[in-house]
CSV table of C-alpha atoms in Angstrom, one decimal:
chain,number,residue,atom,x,y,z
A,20,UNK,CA,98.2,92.7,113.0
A,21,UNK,CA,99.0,92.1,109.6
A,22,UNK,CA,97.0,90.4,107.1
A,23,UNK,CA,98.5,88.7,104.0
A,24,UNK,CA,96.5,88.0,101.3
A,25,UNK,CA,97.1,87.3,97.4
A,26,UNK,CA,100.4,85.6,97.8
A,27,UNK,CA,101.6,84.1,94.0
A,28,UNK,CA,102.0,80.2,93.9
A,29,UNK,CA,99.4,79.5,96.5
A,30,UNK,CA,95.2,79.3,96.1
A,31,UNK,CA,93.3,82.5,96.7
A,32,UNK,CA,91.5,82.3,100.0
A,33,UNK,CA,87.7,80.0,99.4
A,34,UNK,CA,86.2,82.4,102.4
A,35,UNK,CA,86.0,85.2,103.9
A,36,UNK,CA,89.6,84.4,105.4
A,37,UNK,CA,93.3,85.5,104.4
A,38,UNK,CA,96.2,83.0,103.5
A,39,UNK,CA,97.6,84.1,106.7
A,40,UNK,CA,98.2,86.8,109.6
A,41,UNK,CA,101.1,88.2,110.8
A,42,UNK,CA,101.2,89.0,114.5
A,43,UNK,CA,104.3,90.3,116.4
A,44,UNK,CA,107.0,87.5,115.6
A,45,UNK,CA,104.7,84.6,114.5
A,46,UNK,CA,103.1,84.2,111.3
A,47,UNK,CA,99.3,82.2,111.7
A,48,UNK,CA,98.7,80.1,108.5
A,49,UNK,CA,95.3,79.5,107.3
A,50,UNK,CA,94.6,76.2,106.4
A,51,UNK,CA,96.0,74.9,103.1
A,52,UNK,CA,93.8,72.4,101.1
A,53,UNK,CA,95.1,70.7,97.9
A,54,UNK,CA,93.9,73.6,95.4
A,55,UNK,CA,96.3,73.9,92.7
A,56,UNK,CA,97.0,77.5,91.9
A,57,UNK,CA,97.0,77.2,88.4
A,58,UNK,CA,93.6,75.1,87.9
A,59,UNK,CA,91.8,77.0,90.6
A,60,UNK,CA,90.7,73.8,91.7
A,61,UNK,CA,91.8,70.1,93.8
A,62,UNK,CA,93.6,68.2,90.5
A,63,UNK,CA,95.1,65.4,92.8
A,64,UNK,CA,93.5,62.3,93.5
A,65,UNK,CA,95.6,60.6,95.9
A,66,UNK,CA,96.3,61.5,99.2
A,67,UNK,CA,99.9,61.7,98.4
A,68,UNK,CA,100.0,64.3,96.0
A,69,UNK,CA,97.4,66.0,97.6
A,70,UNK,CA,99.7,66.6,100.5
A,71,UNK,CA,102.4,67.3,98.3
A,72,UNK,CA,99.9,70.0,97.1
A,73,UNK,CA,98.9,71.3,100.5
A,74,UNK,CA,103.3,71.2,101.7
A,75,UNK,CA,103.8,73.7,97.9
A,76,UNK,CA,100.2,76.2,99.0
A,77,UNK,CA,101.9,76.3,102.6
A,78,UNK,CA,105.8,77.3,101.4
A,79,UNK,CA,104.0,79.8,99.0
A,80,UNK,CA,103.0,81.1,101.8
A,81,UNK,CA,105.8,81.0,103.7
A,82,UNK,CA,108.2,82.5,101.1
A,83,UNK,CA,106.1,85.6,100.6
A,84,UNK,CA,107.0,86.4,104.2
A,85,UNK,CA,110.6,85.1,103.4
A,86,UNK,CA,110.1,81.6,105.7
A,87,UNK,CA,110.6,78.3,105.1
A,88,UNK,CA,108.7,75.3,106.4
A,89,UNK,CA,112.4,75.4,109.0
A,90,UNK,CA,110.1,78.3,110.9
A,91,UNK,CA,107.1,76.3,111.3
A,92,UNK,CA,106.6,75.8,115.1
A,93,UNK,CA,103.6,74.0,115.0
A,94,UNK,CA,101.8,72.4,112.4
A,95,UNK,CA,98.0,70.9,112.9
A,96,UNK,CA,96.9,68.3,110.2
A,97,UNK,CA,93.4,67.3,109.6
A,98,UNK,CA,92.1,64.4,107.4
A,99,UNK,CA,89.2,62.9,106.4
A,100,UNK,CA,90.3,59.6,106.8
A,101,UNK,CA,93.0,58.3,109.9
A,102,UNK,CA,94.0,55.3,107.5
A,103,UNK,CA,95.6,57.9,105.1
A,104,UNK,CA,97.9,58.8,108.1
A,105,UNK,CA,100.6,56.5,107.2
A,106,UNK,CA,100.6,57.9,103.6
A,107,UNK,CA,100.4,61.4,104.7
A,108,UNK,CA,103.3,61.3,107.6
A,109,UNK,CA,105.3,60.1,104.9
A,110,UNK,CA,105.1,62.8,103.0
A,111,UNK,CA,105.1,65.4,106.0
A,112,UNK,CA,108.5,63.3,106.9
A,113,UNK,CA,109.5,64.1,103.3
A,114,UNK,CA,108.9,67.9,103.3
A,115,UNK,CA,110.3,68.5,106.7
A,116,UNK,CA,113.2,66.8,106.9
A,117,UNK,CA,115.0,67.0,110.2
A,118,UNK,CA,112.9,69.8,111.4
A,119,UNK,CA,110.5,68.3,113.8
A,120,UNK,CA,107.7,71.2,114.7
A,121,UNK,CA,104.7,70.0,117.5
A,122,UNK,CA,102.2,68.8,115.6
A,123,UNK,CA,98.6,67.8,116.6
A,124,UNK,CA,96.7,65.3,113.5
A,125,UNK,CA,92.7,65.0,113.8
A,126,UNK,CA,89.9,62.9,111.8
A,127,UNK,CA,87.4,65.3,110.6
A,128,UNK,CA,84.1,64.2,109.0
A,129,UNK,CA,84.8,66.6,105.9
A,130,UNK,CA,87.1,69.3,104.4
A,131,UNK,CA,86.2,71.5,101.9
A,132,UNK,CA,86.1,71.1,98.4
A,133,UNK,CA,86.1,67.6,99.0
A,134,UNK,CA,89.3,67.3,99.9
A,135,UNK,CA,91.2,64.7,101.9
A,136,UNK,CA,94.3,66.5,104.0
A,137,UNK,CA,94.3,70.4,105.0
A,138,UNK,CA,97.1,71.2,107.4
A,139,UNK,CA,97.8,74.9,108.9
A,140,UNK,CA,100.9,75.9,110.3
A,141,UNK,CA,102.2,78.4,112.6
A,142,UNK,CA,105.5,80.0,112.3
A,143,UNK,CA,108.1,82.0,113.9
A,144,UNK,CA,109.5,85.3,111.6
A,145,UNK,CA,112.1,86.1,114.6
């Protein structure tokens, strides 16, 4: 097991977690919230460009193990609010393109920091 921790262009960890964890051929992504990098901190107000925020955390994470959302296998989105889901799939459309991973979506009653989307994804490095 491999454990991947301070990867540039994505939020350092808000726990006692890392970003992800390497294991045999699949990568385990920790839960991205909107945290930009650069503030330290959630900027975006809407859920839009929050998820736009989460989708640039995860391929930050991704690239440091040379991935692109294209391995993602599964993805799991969870939001505070199930109205948002037709803003949100938009923009999940948006970043994946024609790449279709399974995907589960939940209502939560609260995400950290406030925040209104946190998806994790799970990818393949073989």
């Amino acid at each position: 097991m491999n454990l991947i921790n301070d990867v540039d262009g994505a939020p350092k960890a808000v726990g006692p977690y890392s970003q992800a964890v390497r294991v045999g051929t699949l990568l385990f992504c920790s839960g991205q919230i909107p945290i930009d990098p650069a503030e330290g901190r959630i900027v975006a107000l809407s859920v839009e460009d929050q998820t736009r925020q989460v989708f640039a955390n995860i391929r930050a994470v991704l690239a440091s193990q040379r991935l692109t959302l294209a391995d993602v296998a599964k993805a799991t989105v969870f939001l505070q609010s199930m109205t948002d889901f037709p803003k949100v799939n938009g923009v999940y459309a948006e970043a994946f393109g024609d790449h279709k991973p399974a995907r589960s979506t939940v209502e939560v009653a609260a995400l950290p920091l406030g925040a209104l989307v946190e998806i994790e994804v799970i990818a393949d490095l073989g």
